[in-house]
Tab-separated table of C-alpha atoms in Angstrom:
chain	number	residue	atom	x	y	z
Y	22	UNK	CA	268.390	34.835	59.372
Y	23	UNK	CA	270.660	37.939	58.945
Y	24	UNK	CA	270.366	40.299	61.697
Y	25	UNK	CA	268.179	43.752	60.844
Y	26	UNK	CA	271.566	46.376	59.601
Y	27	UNK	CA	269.767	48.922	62.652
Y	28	UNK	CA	270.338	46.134	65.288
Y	29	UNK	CA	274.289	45.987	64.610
Y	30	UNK	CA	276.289	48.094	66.616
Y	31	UNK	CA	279.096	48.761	64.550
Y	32	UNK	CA	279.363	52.481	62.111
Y	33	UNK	CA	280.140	50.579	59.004
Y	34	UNK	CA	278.121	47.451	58.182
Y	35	UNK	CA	278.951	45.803	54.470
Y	36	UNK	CA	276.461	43.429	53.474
Y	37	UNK	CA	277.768	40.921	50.804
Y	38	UNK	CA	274.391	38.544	50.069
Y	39	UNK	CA	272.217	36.949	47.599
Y	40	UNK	CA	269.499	38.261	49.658
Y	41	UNK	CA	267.612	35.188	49.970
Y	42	UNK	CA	267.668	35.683	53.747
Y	43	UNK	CA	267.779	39.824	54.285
Y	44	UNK	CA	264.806	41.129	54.592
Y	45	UNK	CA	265.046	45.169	55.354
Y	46	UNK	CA	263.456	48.529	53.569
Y	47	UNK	CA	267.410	48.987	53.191
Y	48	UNK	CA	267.304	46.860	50.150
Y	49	UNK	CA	264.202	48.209	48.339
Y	50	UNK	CA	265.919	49.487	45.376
Y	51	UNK	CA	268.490	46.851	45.196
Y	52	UNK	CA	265.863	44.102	45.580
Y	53	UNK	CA	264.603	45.013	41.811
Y	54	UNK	CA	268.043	44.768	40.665
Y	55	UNK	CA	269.961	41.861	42.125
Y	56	UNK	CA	267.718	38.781	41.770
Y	57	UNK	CA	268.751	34.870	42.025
Y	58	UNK	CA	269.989	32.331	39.297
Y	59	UNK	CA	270.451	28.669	39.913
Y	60	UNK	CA	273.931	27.233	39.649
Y	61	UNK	CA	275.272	23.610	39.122
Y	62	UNK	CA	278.742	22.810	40.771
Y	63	UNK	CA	280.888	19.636	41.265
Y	64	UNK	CA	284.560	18.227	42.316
Y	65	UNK	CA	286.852	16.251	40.432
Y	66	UNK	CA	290.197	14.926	40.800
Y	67	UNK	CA	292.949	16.972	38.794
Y	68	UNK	CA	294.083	14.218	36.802
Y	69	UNK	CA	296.037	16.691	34.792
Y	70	UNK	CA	297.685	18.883	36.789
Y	71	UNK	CA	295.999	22.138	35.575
Y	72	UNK	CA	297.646	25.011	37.063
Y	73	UNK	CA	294.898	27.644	34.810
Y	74	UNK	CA	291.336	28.228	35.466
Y	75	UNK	CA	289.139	28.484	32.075
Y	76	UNK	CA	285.461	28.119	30.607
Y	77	UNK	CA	283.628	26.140	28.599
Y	78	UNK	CA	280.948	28.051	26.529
Y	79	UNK	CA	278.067	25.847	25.823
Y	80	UNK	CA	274.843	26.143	23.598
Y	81	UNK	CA	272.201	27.407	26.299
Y	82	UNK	CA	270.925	26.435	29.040
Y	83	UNK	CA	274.626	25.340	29.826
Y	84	UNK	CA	275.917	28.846	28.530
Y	85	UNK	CA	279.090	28.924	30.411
Y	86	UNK	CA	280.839	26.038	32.462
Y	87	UNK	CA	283.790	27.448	34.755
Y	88	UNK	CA	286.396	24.932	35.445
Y	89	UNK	CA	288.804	26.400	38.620
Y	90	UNK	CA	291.458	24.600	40.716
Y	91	UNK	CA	291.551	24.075	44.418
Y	92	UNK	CA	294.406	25.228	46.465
Y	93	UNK	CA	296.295	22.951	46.719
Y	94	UNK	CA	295.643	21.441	42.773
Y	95	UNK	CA	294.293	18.219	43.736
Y	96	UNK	CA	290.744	19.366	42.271
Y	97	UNK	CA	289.040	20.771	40.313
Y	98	UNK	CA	286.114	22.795	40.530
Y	99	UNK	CA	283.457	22.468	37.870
Y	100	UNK	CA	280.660	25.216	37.695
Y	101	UNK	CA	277.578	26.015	35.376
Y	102	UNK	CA	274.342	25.639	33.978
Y	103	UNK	CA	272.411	28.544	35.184
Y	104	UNK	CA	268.296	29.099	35.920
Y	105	UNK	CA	267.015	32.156	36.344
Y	106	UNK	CA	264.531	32.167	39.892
Y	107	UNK	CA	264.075	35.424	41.062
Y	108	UNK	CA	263.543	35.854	44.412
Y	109	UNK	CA	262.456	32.215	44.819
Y	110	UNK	CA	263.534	29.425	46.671
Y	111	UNK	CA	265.153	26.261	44.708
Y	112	UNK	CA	261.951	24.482	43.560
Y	113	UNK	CA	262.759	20.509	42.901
Y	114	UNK	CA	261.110	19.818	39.740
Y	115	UNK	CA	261.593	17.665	36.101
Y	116	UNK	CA	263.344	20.668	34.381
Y	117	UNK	CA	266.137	20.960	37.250
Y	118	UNK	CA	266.675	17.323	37.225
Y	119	UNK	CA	267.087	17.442	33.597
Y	120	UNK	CA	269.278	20.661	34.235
Y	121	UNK	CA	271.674	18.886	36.277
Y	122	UNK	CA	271.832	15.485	33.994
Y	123	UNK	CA	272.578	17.616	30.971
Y	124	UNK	CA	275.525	19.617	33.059
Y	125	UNK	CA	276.612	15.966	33.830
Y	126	UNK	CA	276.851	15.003	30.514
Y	127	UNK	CA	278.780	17.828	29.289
Y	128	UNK	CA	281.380	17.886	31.853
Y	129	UNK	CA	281.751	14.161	30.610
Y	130	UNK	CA	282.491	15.538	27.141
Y	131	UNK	CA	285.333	17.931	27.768
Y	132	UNK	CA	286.385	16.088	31.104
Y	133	UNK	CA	286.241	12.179	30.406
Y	134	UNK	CA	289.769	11.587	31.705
Y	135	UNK	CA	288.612	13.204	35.507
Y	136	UNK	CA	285.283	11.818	35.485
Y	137	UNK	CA	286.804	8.366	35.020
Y	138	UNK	CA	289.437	9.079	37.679
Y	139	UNK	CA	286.452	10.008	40.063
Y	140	UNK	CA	284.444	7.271	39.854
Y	141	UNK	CA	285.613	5.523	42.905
Y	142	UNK	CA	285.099	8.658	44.893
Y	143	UNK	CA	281.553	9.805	46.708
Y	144	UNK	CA	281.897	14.006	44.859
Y	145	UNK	CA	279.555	16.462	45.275
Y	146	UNK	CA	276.885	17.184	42.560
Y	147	UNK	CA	275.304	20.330	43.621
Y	148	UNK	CA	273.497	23.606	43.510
Y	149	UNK	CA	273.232	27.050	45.109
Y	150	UNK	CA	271.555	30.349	43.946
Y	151	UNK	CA	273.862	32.910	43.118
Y	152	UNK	CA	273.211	36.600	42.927
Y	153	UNK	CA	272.745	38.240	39.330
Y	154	UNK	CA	271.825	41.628	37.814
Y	155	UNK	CA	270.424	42.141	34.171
Y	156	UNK	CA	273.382	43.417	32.844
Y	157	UNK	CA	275.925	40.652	34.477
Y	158	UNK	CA	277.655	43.438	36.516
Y	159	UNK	CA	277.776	43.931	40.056
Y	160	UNK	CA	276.133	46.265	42.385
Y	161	UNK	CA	278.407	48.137	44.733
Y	162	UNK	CA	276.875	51.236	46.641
Y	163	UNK	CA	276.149	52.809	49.895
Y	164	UNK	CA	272.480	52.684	51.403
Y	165	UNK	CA	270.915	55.449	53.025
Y	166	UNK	CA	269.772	54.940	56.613
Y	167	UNK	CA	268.007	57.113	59.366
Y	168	UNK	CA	271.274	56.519	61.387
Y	169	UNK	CA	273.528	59.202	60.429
Y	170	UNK	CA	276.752	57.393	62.440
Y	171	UNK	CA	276.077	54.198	60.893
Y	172	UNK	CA	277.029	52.960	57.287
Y	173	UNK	CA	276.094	50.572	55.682
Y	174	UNK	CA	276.809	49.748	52.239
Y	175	UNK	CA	276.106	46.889	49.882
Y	176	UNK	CA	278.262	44.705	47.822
Y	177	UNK	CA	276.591	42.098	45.610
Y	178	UNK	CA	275.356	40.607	42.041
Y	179	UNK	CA	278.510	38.885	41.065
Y	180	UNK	CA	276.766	35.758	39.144
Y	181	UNK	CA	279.450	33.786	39.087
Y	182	UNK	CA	282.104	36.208	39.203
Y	183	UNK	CA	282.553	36.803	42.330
Y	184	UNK	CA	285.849	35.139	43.404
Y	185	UNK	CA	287.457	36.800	40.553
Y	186	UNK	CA	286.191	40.117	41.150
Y	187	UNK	CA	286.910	40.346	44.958
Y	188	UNK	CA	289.342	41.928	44.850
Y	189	UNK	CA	289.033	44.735	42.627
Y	190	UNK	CA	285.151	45.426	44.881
Y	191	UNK	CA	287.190	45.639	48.043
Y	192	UNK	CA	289.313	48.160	46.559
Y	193	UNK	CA	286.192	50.125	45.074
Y	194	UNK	CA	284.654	49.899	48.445
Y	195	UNK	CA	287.446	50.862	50.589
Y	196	UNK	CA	287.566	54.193	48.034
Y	197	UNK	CA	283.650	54.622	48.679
Y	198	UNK	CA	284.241	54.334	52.244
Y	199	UNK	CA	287.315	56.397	51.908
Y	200	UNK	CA	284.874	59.357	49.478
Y	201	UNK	CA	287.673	59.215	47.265
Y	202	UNK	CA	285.735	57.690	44.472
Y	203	UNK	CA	286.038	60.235	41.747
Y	204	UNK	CA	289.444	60.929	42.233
Y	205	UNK	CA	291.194	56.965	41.851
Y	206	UNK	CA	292.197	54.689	38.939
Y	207	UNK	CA	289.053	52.918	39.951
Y	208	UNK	CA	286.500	55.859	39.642
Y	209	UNK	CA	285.537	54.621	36.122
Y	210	UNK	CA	284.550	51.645	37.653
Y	211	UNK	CA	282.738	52.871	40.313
Y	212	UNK	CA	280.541	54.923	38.022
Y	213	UNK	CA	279.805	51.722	35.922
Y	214	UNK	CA	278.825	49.751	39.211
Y	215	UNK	CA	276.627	52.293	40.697
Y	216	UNK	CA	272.808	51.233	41.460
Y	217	UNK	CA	270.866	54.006	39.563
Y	218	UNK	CA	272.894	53.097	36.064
Y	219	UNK	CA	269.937	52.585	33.617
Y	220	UNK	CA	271.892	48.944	32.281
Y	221	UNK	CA	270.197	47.726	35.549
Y	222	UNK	CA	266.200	48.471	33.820
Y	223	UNK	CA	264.259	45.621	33.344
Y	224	UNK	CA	262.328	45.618	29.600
């Protein structure tokens, strides 16, 4: 379990989570926005040397396969087939089996030559939950506590973007932390990633 943000001593406290595990009146609001989708993910040997990440986009519920080098270019990274859950817990069933056997199966369509090169290995065929927000975008914002001299703000709903879009959050953040956010190259941003913008509504 994640500590309580009122039992850390520090002034600034950034949570980054899928909030499967926080549980504080902090994260009221941000608990109807950011909820949890199911992810597929393997490893396979870079048989071709690809030096560019891309995707795949698939009829649904594949939607969008992400394919994404290691460091060092010896594998890739293969991730996709996404189930919306909520606030729940992965629940082993028929449908996710079938989920994960029909994410197999595609990879083996586009990827032949690397699943053929991996099958003397022992790779990884697994999933996580992920963080996601109705509109796709992430949430970046400050949270208002009863402890004036601490701050704690909150940096999450990424889906699957989150690698990519690190960097451009910690800049965002450092100007929220910074109250410079309305006068940057960023402030744009900011206003599109703030927690009260109606995109966020559930129908």
């Amino acid at each position: 379990m994640h500590p309580h943000p009122h039992l850390i001593s520090s002034s600034k406290i950034i949570l980054a989570s899928s909030l499967n595990t926080l549980n504080s009146s902090l994260l009221d609001n941000v608990l109807l926005a950011v909820q949890g989708v199911l992810e597929c993910w393997t490893k396979l040997p870079n048989v071709h040397s690809i030096k560019n990440g891309f995707k795949i986009a698939e009829k649904e519920p594949i939607d969008v396969i992400n394919v994404t080098q290691s460091h060092d270019e010896q594998h890739l990274y293969i991730t996709g087939a996404f189930a919306f859950c909520g606030h729940r817990e992965i629940v082993q069933s028929p449908y996710l089996t079938q989920l994960i056997e029909l994410f197999n199966s595609t990879i083996h369509s586009y990827l032949s030559d690397e699943i053929e090169a991996s099958e003397s290995e022992i790779l990884p065929k697994r999933f996580c939950i992920r963080p996601m927000t109705p509109d796709g975008m992430p949430i970046i914002t400050q949270l208002s506590t009863e402890n004036k001299k601490q701050q704690v703000y909150f940096v999450a709903g990424t889906n699957a973007g989150g690698f990519i879009e690190s960097s451009v959050l910690a800049a965002i953040l450092l100007d929220l932390i910074e109250g410079s956010t309305s006068d940057t190259n960023l402030c744009h941003v900011y206003r599109s990633l703030r927690l009260d913008r109606n995109t966020l509504l559930f129908n």
